[in-house]
JSON list of C-alpha atoms in Angstrom, two decimals:
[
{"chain": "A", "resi": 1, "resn": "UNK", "atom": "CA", "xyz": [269.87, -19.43, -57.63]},
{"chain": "A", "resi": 2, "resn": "UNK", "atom": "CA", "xyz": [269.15, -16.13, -56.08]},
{"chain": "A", "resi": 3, "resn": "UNK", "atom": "CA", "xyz": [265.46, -17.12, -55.72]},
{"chain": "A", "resi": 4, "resn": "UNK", "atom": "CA", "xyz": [266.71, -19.88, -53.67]},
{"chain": "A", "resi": 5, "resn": "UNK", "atom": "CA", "xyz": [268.66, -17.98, -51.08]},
{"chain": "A", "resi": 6, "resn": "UNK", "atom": "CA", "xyz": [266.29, -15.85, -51.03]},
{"chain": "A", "resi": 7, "resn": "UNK", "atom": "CA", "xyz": [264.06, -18.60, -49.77]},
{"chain": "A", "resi": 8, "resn": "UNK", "atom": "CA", "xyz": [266.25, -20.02, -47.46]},
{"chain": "A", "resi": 9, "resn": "UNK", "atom": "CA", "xyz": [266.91, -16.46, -46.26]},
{"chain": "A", "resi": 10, "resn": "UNK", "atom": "CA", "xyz": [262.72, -16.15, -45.02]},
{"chain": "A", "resi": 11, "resn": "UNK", "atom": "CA", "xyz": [262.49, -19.93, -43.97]},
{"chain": "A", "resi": 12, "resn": "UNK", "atom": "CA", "xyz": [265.71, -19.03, -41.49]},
{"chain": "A", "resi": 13, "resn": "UNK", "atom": "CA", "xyz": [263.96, -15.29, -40.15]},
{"chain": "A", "resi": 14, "resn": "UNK", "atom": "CA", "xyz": [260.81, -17.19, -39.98]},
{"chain": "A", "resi": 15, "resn": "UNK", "atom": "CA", "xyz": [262.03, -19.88, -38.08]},
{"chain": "A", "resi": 16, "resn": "UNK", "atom": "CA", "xyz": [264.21, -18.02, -35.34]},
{"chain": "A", "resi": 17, "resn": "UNK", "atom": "CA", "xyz": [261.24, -15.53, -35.05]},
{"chain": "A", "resi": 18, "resn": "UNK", "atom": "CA", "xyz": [258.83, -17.92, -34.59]},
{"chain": "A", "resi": 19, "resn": "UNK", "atom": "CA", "xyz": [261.26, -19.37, -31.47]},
{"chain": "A", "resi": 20, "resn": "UNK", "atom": "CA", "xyz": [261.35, -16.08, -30.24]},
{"chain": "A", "resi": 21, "resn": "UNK", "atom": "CA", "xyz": [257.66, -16.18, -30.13]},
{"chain": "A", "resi": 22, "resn": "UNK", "atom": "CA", "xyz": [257.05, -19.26, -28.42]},
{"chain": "A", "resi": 23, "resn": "UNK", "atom": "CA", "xyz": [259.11, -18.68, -25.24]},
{"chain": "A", "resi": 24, "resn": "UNK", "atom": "CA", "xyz": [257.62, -14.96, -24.80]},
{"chain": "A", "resi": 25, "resn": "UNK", "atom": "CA", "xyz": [254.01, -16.45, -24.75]},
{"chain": "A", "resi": 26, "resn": "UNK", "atom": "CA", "xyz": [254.74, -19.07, -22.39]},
{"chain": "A", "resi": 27, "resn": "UNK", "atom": "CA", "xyz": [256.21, -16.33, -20.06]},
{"chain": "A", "resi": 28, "resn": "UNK", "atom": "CA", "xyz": [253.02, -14.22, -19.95]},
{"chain": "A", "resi": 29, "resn": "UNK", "atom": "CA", "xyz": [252.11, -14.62, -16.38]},
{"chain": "A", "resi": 30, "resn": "UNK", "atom": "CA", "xyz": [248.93, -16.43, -17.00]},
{"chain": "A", "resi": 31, "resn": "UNK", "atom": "CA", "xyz": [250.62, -19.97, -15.99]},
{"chain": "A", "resi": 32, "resn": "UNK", "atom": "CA", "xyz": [250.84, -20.18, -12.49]},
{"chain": "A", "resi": 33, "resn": "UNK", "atom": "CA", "xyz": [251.79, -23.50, -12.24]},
{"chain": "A", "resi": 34, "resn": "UNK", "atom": "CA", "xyz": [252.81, -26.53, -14.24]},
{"chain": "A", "resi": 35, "resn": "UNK", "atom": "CA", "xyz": [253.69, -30.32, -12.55]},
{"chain": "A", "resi": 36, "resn": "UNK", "atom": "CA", "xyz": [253.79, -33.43, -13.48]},
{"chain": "A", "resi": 37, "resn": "UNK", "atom": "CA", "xyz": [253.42, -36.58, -11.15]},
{"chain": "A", "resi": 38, "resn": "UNK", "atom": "CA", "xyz": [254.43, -40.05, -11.97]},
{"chain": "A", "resi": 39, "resn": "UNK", "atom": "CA", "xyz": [251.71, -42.54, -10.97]},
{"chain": "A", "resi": 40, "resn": "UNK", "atom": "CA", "xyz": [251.69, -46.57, -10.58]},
{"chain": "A", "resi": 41, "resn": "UNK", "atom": "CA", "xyz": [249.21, -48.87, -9.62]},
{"chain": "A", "resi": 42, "resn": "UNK", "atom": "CA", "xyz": [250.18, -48.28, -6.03]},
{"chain": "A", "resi": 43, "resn": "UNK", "atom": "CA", "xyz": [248.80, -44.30, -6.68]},
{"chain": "A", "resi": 44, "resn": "UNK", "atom": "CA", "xyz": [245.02, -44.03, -5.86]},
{"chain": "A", "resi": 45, "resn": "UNK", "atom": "CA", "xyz": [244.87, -40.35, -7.36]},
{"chain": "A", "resi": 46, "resn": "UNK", "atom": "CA", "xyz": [245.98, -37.40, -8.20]},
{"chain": "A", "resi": 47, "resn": "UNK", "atom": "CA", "xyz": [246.00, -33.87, -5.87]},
{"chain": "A", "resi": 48, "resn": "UNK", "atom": "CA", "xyz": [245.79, -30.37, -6.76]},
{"chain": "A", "resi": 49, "resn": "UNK", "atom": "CA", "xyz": [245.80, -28.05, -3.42]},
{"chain": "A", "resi": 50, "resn": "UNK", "atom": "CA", "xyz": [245.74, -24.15, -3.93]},
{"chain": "A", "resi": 51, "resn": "UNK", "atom": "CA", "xyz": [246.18, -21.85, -0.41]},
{"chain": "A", "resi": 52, "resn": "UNK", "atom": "CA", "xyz": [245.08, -18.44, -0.51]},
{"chain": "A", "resi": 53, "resn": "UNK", "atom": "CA", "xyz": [243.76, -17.11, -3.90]},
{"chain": "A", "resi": 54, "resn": "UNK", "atom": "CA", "xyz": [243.62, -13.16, -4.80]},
{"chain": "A", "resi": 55, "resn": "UNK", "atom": "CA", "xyz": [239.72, -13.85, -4.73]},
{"chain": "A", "resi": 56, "resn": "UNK", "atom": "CA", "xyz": [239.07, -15.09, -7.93]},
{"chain": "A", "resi": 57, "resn": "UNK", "atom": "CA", "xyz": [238.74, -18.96, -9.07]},
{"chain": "A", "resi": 58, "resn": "UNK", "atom": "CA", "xyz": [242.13, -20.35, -10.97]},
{"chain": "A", "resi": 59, "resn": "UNK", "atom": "CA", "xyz": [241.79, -22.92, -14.09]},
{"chain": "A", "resi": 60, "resn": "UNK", "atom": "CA", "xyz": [243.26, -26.12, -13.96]},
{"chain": "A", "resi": 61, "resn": "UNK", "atom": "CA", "xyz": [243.63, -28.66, -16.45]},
{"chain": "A", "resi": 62, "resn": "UNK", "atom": "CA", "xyz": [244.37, -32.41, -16.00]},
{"chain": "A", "resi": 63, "resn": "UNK", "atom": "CA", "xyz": [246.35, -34.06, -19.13]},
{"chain": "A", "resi": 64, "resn": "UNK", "atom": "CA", "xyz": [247.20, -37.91, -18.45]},
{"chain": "A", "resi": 65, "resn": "UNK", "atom": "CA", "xyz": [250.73, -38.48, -20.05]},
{"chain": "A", "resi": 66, "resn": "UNK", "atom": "CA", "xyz": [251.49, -42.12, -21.78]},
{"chain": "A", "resi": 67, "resn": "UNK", "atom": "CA", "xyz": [254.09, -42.93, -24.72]},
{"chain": "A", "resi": 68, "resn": "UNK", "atom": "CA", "xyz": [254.99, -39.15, -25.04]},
{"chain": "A", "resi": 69, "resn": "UNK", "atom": "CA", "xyz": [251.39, -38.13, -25.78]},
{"chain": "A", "resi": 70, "resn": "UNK", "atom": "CA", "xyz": [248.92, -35.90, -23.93]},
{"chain": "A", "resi": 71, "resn": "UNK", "atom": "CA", "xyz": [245.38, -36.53, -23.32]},
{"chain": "A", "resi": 72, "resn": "UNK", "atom": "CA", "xyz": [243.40, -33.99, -21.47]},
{"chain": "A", "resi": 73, "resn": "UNK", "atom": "CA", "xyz": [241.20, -35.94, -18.96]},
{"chain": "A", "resi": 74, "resn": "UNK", "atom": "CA", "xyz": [239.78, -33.08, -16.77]},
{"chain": "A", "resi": 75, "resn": "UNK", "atom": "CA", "xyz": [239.22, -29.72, -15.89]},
{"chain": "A", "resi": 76, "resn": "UNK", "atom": "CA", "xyz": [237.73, -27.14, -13.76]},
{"chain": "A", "resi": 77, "resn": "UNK", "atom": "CA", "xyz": [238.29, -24.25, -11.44]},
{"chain": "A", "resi": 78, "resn": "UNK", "atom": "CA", "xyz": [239.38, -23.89, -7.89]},
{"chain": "A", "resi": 79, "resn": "UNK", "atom": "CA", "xyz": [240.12, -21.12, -5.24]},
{"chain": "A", "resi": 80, "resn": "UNK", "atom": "CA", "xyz": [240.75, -20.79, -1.95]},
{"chain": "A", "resi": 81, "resn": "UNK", "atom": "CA", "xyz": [239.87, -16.70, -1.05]},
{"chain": "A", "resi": 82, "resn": "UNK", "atom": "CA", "xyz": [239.41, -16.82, 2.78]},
{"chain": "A", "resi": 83, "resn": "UNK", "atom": "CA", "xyz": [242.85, -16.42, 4.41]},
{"chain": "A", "resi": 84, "resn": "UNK", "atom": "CA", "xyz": [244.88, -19.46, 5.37]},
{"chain": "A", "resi": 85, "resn": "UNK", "atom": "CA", "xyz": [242.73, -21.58, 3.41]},
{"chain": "A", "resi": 86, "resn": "UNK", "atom": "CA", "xyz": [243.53, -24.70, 0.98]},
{"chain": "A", "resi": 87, "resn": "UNK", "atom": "CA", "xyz": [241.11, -25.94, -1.29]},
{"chain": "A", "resi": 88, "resn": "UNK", "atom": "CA", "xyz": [241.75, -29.52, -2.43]},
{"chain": "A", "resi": 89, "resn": "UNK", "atom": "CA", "xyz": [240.42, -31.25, -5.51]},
{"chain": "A", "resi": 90, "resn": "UNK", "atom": "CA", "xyz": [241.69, -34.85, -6.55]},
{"chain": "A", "resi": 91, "resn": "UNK", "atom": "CA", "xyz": [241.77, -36.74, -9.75]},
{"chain": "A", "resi": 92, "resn": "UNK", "atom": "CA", "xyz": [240.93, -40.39, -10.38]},
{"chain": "A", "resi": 93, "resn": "UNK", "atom": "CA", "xyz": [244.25, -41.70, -11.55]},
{"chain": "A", "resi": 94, "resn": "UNK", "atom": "CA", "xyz": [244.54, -44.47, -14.69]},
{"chain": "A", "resi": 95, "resn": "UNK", "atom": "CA", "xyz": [248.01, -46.11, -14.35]},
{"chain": "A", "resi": 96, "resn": "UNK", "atom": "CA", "xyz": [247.14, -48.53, -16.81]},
{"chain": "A", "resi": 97, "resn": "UNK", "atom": "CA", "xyz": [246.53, -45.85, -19.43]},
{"chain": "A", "resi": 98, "resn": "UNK", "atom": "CA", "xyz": [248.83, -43.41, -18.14]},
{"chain": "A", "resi": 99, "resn": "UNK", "atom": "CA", "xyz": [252.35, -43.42, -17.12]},
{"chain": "A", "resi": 100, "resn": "UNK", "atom": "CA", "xyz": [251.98, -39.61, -15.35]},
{"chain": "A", "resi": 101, "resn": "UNK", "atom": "CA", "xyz": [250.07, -37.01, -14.81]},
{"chain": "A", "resi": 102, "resn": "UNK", "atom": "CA", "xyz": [250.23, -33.19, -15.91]},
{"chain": "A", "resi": 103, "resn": "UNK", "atom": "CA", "xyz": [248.41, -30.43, -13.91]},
{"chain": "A", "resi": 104, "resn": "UNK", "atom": "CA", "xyz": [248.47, -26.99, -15.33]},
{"chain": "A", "resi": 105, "resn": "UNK", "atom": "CA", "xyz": [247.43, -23.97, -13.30]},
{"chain": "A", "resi": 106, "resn": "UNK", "atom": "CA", "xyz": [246.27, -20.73, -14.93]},
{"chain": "A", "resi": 107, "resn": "UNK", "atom": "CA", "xyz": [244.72, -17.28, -14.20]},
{"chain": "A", "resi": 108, "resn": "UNK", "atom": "CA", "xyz": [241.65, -16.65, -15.45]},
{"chain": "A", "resi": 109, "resn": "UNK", "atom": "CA", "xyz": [242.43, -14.75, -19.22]},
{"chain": "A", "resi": 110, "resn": "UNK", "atom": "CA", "xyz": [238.54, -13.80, -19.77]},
{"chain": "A", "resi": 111, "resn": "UNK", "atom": "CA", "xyz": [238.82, -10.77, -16.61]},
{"chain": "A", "resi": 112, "resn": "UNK", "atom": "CA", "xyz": [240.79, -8.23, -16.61]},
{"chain": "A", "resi": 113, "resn": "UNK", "atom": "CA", "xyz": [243.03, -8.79, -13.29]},
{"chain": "A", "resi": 114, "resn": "UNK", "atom": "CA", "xyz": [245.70, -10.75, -12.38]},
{"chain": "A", "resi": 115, "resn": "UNK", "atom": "CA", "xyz": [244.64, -14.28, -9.94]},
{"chain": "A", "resi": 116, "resn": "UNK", "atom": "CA", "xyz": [247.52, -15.30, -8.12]},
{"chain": "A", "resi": 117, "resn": "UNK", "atom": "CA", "xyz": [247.67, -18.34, -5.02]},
{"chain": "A", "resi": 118, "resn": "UNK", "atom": "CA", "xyz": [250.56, -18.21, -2.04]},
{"chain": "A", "resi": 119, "resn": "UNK", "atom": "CA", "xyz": [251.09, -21.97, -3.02]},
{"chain": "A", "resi": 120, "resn": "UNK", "atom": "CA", "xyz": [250.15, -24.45, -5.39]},
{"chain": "A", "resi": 121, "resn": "UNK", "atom": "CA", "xyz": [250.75, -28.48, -5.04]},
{"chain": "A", "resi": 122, "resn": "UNK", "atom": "CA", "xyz": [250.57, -31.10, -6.78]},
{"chain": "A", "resi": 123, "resn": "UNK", "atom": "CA", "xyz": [250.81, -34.85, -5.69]},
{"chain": "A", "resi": 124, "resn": "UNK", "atom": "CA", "xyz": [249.91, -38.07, -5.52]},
{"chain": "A", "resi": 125, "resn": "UNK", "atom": "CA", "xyz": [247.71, -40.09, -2.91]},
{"chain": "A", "resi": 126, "resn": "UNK", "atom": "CA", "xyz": [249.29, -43.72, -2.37]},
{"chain": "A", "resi": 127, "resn": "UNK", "atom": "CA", "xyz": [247.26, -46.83, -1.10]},
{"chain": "A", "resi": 128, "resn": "UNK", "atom": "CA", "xyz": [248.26, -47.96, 2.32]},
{"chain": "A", "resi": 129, "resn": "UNK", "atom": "CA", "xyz": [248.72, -52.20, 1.90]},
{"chain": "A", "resi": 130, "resn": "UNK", "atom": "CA", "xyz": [246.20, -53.13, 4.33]},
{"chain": "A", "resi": 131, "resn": "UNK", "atom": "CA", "xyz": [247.34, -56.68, 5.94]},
{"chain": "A", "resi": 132, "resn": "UNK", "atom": "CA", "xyz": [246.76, -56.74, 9.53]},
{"chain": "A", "resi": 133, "resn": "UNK", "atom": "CA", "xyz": [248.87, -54.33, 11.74]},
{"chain": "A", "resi": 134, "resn": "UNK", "atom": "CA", "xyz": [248.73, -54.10, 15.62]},
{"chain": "A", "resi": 135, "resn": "UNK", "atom": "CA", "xyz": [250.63, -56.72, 17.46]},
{"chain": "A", "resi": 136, "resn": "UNK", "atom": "CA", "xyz": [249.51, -59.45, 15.83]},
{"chain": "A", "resi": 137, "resn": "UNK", "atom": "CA", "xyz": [250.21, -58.55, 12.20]},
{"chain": "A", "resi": 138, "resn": "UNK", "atom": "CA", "xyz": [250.84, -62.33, 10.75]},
{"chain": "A", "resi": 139, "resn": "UNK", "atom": "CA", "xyz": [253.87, -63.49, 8.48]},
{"chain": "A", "resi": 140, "resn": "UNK", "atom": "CA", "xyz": [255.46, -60.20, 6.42]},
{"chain": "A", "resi": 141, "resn": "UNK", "atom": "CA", "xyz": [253.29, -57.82, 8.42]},
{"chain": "A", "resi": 142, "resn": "UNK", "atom": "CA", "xyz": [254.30, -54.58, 10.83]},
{"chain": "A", "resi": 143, "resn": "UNK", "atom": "CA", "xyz": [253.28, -55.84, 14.27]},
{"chain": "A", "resi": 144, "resn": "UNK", "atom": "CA", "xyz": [255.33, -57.10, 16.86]},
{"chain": "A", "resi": 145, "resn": "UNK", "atom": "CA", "xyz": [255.24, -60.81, 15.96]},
{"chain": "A", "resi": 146, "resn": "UNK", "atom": "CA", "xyz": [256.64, -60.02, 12.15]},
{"chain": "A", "resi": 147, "resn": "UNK", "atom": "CA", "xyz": [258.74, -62.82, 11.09]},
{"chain": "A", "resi": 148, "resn": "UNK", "atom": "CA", "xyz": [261.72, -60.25, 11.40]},
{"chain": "A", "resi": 149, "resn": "UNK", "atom": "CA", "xyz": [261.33, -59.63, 14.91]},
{"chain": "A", "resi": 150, "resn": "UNK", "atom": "CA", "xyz": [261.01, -63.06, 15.83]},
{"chain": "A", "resi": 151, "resn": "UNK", "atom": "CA", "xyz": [264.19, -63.83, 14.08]},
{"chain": "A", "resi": 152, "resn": "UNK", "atom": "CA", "xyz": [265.73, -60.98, 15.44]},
{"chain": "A", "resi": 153, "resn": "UNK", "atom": "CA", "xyz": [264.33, -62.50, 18.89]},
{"chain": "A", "resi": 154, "resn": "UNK", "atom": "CA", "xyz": [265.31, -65.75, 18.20]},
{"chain": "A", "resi": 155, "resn": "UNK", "atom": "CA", "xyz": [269.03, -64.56, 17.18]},
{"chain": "A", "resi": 156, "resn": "UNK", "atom": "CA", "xyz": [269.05, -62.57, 20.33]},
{"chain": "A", "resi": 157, "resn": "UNK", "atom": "CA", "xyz": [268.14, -65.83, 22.88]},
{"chain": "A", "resi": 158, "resn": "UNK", "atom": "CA", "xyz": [270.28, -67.90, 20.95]},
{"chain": "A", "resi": 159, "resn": "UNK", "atom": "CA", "xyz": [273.37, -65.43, 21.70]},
{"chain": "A", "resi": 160, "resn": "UNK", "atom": "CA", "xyz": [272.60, -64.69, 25.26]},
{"chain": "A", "resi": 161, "resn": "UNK", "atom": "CA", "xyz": [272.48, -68.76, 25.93]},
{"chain": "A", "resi": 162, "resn": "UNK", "atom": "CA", "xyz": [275.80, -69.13, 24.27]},
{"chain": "A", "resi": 163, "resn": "UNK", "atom": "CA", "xyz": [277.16, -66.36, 26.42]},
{"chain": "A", "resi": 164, "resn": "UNK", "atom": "CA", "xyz": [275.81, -67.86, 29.62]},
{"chain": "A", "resi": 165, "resn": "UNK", "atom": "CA", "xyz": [273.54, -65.14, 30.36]},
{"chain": "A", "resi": 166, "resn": "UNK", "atom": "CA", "xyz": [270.44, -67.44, 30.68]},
{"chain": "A", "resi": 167, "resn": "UNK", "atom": "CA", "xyz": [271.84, -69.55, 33.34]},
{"chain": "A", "resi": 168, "resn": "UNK", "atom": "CA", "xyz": [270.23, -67.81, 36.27]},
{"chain": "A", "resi": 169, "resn": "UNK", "atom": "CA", "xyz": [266.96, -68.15, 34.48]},
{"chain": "A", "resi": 170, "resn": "UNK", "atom": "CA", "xyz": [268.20, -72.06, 34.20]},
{"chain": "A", "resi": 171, "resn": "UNK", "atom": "CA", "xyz": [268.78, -72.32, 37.51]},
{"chain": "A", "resi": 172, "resn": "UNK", "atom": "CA", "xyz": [265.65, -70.86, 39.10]},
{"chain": "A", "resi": 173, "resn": "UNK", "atom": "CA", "xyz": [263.39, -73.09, 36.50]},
{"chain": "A", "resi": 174, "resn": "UNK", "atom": "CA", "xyz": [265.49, -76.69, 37.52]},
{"chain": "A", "resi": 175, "resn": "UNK", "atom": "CA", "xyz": [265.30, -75.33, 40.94]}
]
């Protein structure tokens, strides 16, 4: 019985040290930056933009996220040292695979100084729906002749006949 709490006793240290442990690594400074971005089949890819390094090249790593699981799909380095610069790199993006994406940002742990970047973002790129445009965009398009502005038009010369404000017009076409 004593052999038992005893037990119990070591499983219980081990387990709140090894929670103490977890969060202290994690809050080592070598993470710089960690985002996820939800993706559909609307998303075309995945950004990662970094302005103004200290001068040395930052790690990144790419893990697609689907059913609670991560898969690491790329990953590289990227810096932007000269001043006001931003260095962009994109990712292919899977939404049939994946449901997200996960972009982790880290100094480089194999020198012996600290990278840092002024910003870090992380995004998504989303296809434009072609279909016409300009004025004559067709049925359910964004021109001028969209089938809501010609309702809207036709509302408009229905109410200003009712109101008697195209009789002039009338007039000067029977004339």
């Amino acid at each position: 019985m004593n052999i038992k709490k005893t037990g119990l006793a070591a499983l219980l240290v081990f387990a709140v040290l090894t929670s103490m442990a977890v969060p202290a690594a994690a809050q080592s400074g070598a993470e710089l930056a960690d985002r996820e971005v939800v993706v559909d089949d609307e998303t075309e890819s995945v950004y990662l933009e970094v302005t103004n390094t200290s001068g040395d090249a930052l790690n990144y790593t790419v893990y697609g996220l689907a059913d609670g699981l991560s898969t690491e799909v790329d990953s590289g380095t990227i810096s932007s040292a000269d001043a006001n610069d931003t260095v962009r790199q994109t990712f292919a993006v899977n939404a049939t695979e994946y449901d997200s994406y996960r972009v982790v940002v880290t100094e480089d742990a194999s020198d012996s100084d600290e990278e840092s970047a002024d910003d870090i973002e992380v995004g998504a790129t989303v296809n434009q729906a072609g279909g016409g445009g300009g004025i004559f965009a067709g049925v359910g398009g964004s021109g001028l002749f969209s089938t809501q502005n010609i309702l809207i038009g036709g509302v408009v010369a229905v109410g200003a006949y009712a109101l008697g404000l195209l009789d002039p017009v009338k007039e000067a076409l029977e004339g």
